[in-house]
Each structure stands twice: as structure tokens, then as C-alpha cells.
GROMACS .gro file of C-alpha atoms in nm:
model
  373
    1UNK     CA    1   8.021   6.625   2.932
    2UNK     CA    2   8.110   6.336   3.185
    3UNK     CA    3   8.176   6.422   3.525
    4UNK     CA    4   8.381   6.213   3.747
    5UNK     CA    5   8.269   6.201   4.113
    6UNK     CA    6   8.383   6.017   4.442
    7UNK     CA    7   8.114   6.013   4.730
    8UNK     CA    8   8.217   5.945   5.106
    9UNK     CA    9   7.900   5.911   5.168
   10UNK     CA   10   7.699   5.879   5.584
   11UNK     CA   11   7.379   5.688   5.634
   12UNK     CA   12   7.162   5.829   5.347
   13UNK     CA   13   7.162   5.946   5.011
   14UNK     CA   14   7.060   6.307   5.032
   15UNK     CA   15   6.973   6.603   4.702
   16UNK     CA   16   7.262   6.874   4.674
   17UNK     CA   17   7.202   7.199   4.644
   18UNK     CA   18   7.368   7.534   4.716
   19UNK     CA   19   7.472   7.624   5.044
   20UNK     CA   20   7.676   7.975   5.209
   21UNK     CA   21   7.806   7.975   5.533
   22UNK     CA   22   7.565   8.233   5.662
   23UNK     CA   23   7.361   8.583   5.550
   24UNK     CA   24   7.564   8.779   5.697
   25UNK     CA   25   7.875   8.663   5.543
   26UNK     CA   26   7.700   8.768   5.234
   27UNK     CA   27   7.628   9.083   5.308
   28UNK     CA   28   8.032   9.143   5.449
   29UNK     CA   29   8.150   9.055   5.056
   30UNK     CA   30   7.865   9.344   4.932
   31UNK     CA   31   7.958   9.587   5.166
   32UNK     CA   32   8.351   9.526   5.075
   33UNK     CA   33   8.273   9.552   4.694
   34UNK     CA   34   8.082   9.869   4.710
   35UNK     CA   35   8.289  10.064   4.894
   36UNK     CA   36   8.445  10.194   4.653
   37UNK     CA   37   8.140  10.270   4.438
   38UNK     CA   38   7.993  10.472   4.717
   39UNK     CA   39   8.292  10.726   4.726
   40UNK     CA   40   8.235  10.813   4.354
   41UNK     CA   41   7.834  10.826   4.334
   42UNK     CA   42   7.806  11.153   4.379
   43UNK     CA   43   8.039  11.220   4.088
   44UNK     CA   44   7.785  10.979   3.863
   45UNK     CA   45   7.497  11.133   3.676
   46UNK     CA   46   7.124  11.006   3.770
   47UNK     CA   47   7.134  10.787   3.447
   48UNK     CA   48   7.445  10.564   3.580
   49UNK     CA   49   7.325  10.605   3.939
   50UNK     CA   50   7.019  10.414   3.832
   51UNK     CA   51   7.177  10.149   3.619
   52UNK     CA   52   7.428  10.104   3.869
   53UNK     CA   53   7.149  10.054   4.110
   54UNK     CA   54   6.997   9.813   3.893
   55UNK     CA   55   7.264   9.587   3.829
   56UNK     CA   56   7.367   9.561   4.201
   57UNK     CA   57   7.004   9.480   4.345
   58UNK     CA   58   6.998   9.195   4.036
   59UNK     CA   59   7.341   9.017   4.162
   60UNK     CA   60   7.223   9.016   4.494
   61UNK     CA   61   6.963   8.841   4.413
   62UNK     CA   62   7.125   8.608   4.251
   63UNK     CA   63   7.410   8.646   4.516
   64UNK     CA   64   7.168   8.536   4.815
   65UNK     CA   65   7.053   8.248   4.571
   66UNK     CA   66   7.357   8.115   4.516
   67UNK     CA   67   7.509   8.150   4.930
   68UNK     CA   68   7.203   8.060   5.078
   69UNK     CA   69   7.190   7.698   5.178
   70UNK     CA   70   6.844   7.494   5.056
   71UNK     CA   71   6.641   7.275   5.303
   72UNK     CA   72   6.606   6.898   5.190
   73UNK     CA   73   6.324   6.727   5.352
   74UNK     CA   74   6.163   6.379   5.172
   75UNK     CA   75   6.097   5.986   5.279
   76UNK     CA   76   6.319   5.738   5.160
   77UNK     CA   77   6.288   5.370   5.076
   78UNK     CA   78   6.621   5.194   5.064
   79UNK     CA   79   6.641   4.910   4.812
   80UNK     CA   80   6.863   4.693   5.050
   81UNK     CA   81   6.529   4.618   5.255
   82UNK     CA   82   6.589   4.871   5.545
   83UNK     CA   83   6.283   5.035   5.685
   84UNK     CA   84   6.125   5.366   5.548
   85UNK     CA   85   6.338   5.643   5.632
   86UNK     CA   86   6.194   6.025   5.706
   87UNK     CA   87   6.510   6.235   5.634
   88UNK     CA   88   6.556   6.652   5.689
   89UNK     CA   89   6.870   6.871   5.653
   90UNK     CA   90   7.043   7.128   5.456
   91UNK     CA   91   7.262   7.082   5.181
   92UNK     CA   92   7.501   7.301   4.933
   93UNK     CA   93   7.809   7.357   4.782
   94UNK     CA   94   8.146   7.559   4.807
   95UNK     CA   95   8.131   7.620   4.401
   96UNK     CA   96   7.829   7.841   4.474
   97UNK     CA   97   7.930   8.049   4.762
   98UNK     CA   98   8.245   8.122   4.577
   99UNK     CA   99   7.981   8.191   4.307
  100UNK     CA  100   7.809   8.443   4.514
  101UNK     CA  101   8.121   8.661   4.527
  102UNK     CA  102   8.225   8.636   4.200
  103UNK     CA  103   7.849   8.773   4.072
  104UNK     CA  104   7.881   9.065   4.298
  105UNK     CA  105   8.236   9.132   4.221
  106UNK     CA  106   8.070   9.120   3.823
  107UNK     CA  107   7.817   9.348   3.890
  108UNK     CA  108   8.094   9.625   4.007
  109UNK     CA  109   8.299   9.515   3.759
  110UNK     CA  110   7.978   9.589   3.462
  111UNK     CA  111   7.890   9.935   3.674
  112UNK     CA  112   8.198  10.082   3.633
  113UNK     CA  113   8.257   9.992   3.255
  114UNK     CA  114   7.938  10.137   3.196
  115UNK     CA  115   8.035  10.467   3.419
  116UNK     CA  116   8.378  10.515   3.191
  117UNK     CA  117   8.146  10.427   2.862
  118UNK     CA  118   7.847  10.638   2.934
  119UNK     CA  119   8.130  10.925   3.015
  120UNK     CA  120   8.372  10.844   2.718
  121UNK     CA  121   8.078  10.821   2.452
  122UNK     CA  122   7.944  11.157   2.622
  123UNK     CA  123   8.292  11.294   2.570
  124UNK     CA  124   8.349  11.206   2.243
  125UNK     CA  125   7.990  11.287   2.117
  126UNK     CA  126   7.969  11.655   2.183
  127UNK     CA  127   8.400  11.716   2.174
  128UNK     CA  128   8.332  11.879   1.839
  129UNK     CA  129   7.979  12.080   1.925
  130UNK     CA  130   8.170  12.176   2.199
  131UNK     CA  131   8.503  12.329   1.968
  132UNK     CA  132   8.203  12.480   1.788
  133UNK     CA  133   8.007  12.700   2.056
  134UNK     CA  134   8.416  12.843   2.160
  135UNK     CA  135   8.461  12.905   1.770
  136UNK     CA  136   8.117  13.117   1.809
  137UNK     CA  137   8.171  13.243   2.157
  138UNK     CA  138   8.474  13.362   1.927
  139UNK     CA  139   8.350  13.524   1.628
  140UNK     CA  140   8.064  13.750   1.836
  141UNK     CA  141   8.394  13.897   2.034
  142UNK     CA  142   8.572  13.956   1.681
  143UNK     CA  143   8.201  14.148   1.572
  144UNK     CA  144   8.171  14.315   1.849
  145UNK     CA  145   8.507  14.452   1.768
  146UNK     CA  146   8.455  14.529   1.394
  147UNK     CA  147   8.123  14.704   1.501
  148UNK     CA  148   8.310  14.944   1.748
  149UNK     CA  149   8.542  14.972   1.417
  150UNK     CA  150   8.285  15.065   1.211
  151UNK     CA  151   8.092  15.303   1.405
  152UNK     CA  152   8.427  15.532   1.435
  153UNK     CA  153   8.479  15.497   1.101
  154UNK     CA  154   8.049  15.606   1.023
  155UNK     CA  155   8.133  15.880   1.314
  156UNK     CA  156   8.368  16.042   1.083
  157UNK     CA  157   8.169  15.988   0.727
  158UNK     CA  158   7.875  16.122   0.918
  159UNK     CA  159   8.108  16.473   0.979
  160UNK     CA  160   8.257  16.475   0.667
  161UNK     CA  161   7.880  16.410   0.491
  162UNK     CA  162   7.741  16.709   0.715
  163UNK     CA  163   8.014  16.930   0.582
  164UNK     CA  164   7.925  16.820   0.197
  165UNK     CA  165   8.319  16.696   0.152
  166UNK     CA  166   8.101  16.326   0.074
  167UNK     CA  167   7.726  16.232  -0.027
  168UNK     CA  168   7.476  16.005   0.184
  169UNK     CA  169   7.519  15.733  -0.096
  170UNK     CA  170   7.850  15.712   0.011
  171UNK     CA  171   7.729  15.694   0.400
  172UNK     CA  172   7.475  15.456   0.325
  173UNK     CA  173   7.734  15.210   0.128
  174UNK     CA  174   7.885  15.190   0.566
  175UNK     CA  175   7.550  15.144   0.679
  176UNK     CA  176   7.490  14.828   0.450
  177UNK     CA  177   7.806  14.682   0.607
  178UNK     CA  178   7.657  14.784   0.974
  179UNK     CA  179   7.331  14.589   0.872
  180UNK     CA  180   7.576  14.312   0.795
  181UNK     CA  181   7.718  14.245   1.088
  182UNK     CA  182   7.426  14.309   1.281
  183UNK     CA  183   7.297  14.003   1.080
  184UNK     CA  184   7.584  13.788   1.125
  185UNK     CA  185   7.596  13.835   1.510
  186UNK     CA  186   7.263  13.752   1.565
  187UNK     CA  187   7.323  13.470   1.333
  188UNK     CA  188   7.595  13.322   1.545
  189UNK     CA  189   7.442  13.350   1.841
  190UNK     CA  190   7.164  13.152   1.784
  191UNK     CA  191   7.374  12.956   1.652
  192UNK     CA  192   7.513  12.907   2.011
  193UNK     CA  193   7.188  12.869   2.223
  194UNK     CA  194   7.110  12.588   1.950
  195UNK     CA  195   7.357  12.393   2.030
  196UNK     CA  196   7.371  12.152   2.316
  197UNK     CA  197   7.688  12.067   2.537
  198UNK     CA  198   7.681  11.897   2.849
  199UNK     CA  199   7.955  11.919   3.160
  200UNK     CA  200   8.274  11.742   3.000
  201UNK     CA  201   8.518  11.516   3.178
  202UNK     CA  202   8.789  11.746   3.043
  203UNK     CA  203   9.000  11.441   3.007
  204UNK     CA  204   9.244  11.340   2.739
  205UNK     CA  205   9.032  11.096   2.469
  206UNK     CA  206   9.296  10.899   2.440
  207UNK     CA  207   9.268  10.850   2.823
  208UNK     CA  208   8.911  10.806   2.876
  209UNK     CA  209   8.928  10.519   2.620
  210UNK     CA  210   9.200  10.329   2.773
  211UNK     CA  211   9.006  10.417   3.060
  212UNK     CA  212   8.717  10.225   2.925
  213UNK     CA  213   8.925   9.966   2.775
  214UNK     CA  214   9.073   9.865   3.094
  215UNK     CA  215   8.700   9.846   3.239
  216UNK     CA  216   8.641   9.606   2.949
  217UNK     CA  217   8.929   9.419   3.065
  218UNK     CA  218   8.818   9.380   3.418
  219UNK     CA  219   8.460   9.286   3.350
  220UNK     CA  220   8.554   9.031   3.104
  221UNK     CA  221   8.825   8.887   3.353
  222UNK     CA  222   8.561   8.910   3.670
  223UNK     CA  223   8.288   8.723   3.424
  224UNK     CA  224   8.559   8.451   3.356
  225UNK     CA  225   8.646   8.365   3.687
  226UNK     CA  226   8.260   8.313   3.740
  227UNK     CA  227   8.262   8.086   3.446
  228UNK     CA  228   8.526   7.929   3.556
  229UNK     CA  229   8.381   7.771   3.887
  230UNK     CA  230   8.184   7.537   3.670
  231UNK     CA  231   8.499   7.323   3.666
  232UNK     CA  232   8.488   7.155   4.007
  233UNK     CA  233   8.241   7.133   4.319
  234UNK     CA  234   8.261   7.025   4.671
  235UNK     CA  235   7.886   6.923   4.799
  236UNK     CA  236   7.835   6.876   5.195
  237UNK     CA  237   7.491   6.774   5.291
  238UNK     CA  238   7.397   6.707   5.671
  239UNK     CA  239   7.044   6.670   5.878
  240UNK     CA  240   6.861   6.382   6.089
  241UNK     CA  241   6.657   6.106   5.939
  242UNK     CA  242   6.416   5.887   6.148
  243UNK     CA  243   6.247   5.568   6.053
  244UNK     CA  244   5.913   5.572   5.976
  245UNK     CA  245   5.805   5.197   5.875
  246UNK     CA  246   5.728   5.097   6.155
  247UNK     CA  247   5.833   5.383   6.361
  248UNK     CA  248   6.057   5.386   6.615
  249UNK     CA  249   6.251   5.662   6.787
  250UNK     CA  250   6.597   5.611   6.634
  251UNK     CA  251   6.658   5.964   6.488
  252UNK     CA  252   7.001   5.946   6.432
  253UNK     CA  253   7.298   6.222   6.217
  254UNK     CA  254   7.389   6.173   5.852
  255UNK     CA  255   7.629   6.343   5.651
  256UNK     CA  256   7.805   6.333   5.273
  257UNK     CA  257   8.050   6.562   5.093
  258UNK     CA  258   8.098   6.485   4.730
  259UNK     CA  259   8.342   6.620   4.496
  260UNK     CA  260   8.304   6.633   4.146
  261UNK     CA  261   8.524   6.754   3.842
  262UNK     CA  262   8.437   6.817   3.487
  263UNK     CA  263   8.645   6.634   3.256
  264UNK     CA  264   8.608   6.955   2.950
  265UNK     CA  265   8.784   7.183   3.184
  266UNK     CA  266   9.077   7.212   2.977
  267UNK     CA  267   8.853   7.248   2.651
  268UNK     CA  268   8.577   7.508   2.850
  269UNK     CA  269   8.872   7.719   2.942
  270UNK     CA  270   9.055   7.739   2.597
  271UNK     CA  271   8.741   7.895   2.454
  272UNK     CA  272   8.681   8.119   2.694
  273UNK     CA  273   9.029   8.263   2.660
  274UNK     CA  274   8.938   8.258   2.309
  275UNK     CA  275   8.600   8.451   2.353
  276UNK     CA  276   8.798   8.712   2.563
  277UNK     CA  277   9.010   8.788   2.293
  278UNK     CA  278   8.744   8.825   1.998
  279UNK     CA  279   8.536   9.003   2.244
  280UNK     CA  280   8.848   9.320   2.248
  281UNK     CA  281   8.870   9.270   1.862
  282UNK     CA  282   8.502   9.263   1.817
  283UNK     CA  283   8.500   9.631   2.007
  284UNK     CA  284   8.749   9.769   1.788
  285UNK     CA  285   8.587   9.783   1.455
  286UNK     CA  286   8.213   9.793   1.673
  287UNK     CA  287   8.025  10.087   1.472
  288UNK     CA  288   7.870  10.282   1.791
  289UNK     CA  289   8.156  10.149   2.033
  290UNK     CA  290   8.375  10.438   2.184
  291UNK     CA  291   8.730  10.293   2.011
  292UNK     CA  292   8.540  10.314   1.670
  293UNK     CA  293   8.397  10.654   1.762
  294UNK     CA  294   8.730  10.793   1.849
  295UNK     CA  295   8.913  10.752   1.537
  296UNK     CA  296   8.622  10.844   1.357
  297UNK     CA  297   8.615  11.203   1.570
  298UNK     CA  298   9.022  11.205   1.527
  299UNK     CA  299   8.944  11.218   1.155
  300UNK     CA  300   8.693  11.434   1.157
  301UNK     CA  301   8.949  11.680   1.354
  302UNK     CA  302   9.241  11.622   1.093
  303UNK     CA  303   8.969  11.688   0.782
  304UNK     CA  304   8.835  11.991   1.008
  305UNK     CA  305   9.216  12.138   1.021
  306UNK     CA  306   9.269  12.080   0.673
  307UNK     CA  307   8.953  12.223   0.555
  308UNK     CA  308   9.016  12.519   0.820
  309UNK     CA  309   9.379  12.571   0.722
  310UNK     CA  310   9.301  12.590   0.306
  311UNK     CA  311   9.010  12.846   0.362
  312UNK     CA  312   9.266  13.075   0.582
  313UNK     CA  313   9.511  13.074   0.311
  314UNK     CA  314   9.268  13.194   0.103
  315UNK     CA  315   9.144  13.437   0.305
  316UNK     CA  316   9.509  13.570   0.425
  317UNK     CA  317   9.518  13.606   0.007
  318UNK     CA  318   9.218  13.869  -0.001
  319UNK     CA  319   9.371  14.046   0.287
  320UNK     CA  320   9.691  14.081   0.074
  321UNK     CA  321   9.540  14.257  -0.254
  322UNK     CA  322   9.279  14.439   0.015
  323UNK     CA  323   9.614  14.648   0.197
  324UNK     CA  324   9.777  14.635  -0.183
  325UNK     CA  325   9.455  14.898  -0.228
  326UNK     CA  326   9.451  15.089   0.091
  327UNK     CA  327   9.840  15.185   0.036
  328UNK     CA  328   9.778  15.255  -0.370
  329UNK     CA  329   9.501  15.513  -0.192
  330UNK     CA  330   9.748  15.623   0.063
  331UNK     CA  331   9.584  15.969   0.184
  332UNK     CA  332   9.315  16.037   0.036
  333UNK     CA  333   9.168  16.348  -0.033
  334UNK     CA  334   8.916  16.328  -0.322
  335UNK     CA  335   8.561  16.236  -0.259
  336UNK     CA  336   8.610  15.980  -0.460
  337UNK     CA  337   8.961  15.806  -0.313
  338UNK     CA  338   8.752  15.891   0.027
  339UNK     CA  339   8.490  15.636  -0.101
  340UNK     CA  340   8.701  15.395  -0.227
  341UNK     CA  341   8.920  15.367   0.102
  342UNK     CA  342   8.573  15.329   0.333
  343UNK     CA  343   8.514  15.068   0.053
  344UNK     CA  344   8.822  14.904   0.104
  345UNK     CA  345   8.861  14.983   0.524
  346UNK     CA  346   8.449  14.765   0.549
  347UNK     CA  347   8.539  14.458   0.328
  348UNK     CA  348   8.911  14.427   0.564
  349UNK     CA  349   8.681  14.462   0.881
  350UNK     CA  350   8.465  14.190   0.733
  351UNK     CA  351   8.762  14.030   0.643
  352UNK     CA  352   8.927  13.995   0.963
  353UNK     CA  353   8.644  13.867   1.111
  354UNK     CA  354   8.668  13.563   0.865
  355UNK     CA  355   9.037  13.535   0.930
  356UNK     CA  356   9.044  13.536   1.295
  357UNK     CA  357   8.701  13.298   1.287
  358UNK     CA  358   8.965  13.051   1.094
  359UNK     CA  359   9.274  13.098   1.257
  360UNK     CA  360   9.094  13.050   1.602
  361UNK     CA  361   8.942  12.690   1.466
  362UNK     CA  362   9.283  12.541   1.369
  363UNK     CA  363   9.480  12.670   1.681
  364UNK     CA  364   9.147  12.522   1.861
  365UNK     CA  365   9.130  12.204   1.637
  366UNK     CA  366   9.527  12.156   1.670
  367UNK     CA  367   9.518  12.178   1.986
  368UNK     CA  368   9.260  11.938   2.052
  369UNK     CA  369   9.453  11.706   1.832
  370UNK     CA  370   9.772  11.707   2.036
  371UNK     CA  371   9.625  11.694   2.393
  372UNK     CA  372   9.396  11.434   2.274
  373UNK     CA  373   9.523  11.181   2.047
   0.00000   0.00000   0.00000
């Protein structure tokens, strides 16, 4: 695009470049934009220690780059018939100094978005492995209970079998539901030491992603202000110059500031407004982006309470004709209603076991739905 430029220009024509007002300057604006990073490192894991690490050494770079003003040194032949000038300086710009700041202020800016993504995605990923190691946790405290149950209830078979008021078959019919839950605890727990869940923020979902989104925000604000100082620049260039054909000792100043504008401001900035925008639409419907994952885990929580609430119906059915049986029996005191009740008292241990697995998933579940979406 055309660029319009007006050029008080000093003595010589000189090359622009980029120039800072000094090193240490530079490393004032790093130390003020970090500051707040160093307060939370320690709260970082190592993985966004090290990228945060990463991106900060790599805007320096470019930071020192851009601040840093460039020597000019080079012989010059005027066309206007003036001797052969030797000329040596330093020249640069304001644009890139306020360049400089604007990369490191990016930098912080992409560090902490990916801080509140890396944490977010970590929340979101293991929210429901997490549900599913309490559910667990859970149903070994609900065995452990059902086995106490059942040994006082095999205590007492045990008497009654040693006094010949019942038969081992009958005994053995309580040690086949011992065996059972023996099976089903160990079952569960290695169920639990299978499954993997990290330290969680603890945190609302619904928070952690605004958090992120407002991260998004920032970064895409911070990278449009750098964008944005493509629109004007203010050049300064200064050094000696000395003629060299023939040479004589008239070393002597020169100086020139230019100042240029670029005439698709007005367009440049439009579409990067624009790109701001499709960039926050873009990460909505992103498959792998932590908006997308979160409704996708919200519905997975409102199937998991449906699914959770039908099979405790049915289960709360079972219980129902199970305590129908046990009062029909009432007392018993044939062999034979004995059986039958021991029958009926194993399969409503059993029973509560699955009824109190399912009614602590939904309260869980529920609960995670409230506090969380």
C-alpha cells in the first residue's frame, strides 16, 4: 500500500532502522511485565513453567531486536557534484520500541492463556474419572458393610447348622454370596488404582472457562495493539560524516527524523477487528477447545443422571417385591421359611449395595451439575 512520508531532512541521506532508547530501559518493561508471573510460578506445573519459559526468552529476543538501535556506516556520492562523503551513526524508530513492549506484554499475555487452558482442559478431562474413583471409593464402604452383614447373618446359620435345625446346602447357598462380594470388592478396587486423576483446580467449570475466555480476550487484544503499530512511524537518524574525495578534515553532525503513515490504516484495522471476532466464534464450535469440551462433559453429566436415575428406579422396584417377601415370611420357623428368608436377607444386601452405588452417582452427578454449570 502507498505510504505518505515528509522528511526534514540534515546534511545526508542516511538508512533507517530500529532504534530503543537504551538496554536497560528494556529490561525495566520485562521486569514490570513479569512480576506478576513470578508470584504465581510456583502454583504452575513443570509443563507451563517450561512453555512459559519458552515464550518469554523468544520475545526478548525479538524485544532487544526491535529496542536496540542499528549502526549505519557507508560512503556516499551525492549526485549534486559534492565530494565523496564517509558517513557513521545510529538510526531507528519510535514504532519499534513501542514494538518491543507490546511483544513482551504478548508473550505474558500467550503464558497466561495457556496457564488457564492447560488447567481448564486438565479440569474438564478427568472431572468425570474423577466422579468415578468417589463412586468406587463409595461402593467398597457399602461392601465392606454388607460383608460385616453377612458374616452375622453366616455366624448364626453356622449355629443353627451345628444344632441340625438347617443343612450345609443351605450354609453354603451364604457362602456363594460371601464369594460374591469378595469378587466385586476386589473388582472395584482395581478399578480405582486404574484410574488416573491428577490434583484438580477445584474450581467451578463454568469459571475456569470464562477464566480462559477472558485470557483469549487479552491475548488477542495485546496481539492487536502490536499489529496495530504498523500504521505510523517516526524515524530519527543521527552520526558524523567526513569527506573523503579529496579528504579534508571537515567532520561535521547530521541528523533526519521522518514520519510516515500508511494510507490502509482504516482498511488494516477493520479486518483485524474482524479477525478478533471470528477468532472467539472459531473457539466455540473448535472440537478439542475447552468451550466445546465443556458442553460436551455437561452432556455427558445430564445423560449420566438420566441413565443413573432410570437404573435406581428400577432397582428401588426389586427392593419393593424383595421386603413384600421378607414380611410374607415374617418369623420363620421351618427349615425351609429359614432358607428362604437367608435367600431373601443376601439378594437385599446385594441389593443395597446397587442402590446406594446409584443413589450416590446422581446426588454426586447433580451436584456437579449445579456447582458447575
Amino acid at each position: 500500500m502507498p505510504t505518505l512520508k515528509v522528511k526534514p531532512e540534515v546534511n545526508l541521506k542516511m538508512f533507517k532502522g530500529r532504534f530503543g532508547a537504551s538496554f536497560a530501559l528494556a529490561m525495566l518493561f520485562a521486569a514490570a511485565a513479569f512480576a506478576a508471573d513470578a508470584k504465581d510460578s510456583d502454583a504452575r506445573n513443570k509443563d507451563q513453567q517450561a512453555f512459559c519459559k519458552y515464550v518469554t526468552e523468544q520475545a526478548a529476543a525479538q524485544r532487544d531486536l526491535l529496542m536496540m538501535p542499528n549502526a549505519v556506516a557507508g560512503i556516499t556520492q551525492p549526485n549534486t557534484g559534492l565530494p565523496m562523503q564517509a558517513v557513521w551513526g545510529v538510526s531507528g524508530n519510535l514504532s519499534s520500541v513501542r514494538k518491543g513492549v507490546l511483544t513482551m506484554d504478548a508473550a505474558r499475555k500467550n503464558c497466561e492463556l495457556y496457564s488457564a487452558t492447560t488447567s481448564t482442559q486438565q479440569d474438564i478431562q478427568y472431572a468425570l474419572p474423577s466422579l468415578e474413583k468417589q463412586a468406587l471409593q463409595h461402593r467398597l464402604d457399602l461392601i465392606q458393610q454388607a460383608s460385616a452383614n453377612l458374616d452375622a447373618l453366616f455366624a448364626t446359620t453356622t449355629r443353627m447348622v451345628e444344632a441340625q435345625n438347617m443343612t450345609r446346602p443351605m450354609a453354603f447357598a451364604l457362602q456363594t454370596t460371601k464369594i460374591k462380594l469378595d469378587a466385586d470388592r476386589s473388582d472395584t478396587q482395581t478399578k480405582i488404582v486404574s484410574l488416573y486423576t491428577p490434583p484438580l483446580s477445584g474450581r467451578p467449570v463454568k469459571e475456569v472457562v470464562a477464566e480462559k475466555q477472558s485470557r483469549e480476550v487479552n491475548e488477542q487484544k495485546a496481539l492487536d495493539k502490536l499489529n496495530r503499530q504498523n500504521d505510523w512511524d517516526v524515524a530519527l537518524s543521527v552520526g558524523e560524516h567526513q569527506q573523503i574525495s579529496p579528504f579534508i578534515d571537515s567532520r561535521g553532525a547530521y541528523g533526519e527524523v521522518s514520519i510516515s503513515y500508511n494510507l490502509a490504516s482504516h482498511a488494516i484495522n477493520k479486518h483485524l477487528n474482524q479477525t478478533a471476532d471470528a477468532y472467539g466464534e472459531w473457539k466455540k464450535v473448535q472440537e478439542g477447545d475447552v468451550i466445546r469440551n465443556a458442553d460436551i462433559l455437561k452432556q455427558q453429566v445430564v445423560d449420566g443422571i438420566s441413565a443413573q436415575d432410570a437404573r435406581l428406579k428400577a432397582l428401588q422396584e426389586q427392593q419393593k417385591q424383595i421386603e413384600s417377601n421378607l414380611q410374607l415370611v415374617g418369623s420363620a420357623d421351618t427349615t425351609a421359611a429359614i432358607d428362604f428368608h437367608n435367600q431373601l436377607t443376601t439378594a437385599q444386601l446385594l441389593l443395597q449395595i446397587e442402590i446406594g452405588d446409584a443413589s450416590f452417582r446422581l446426588d454426586r452427578l447433580r451436584e456437579f451439575l449445579q456447582t458447575n454449570f
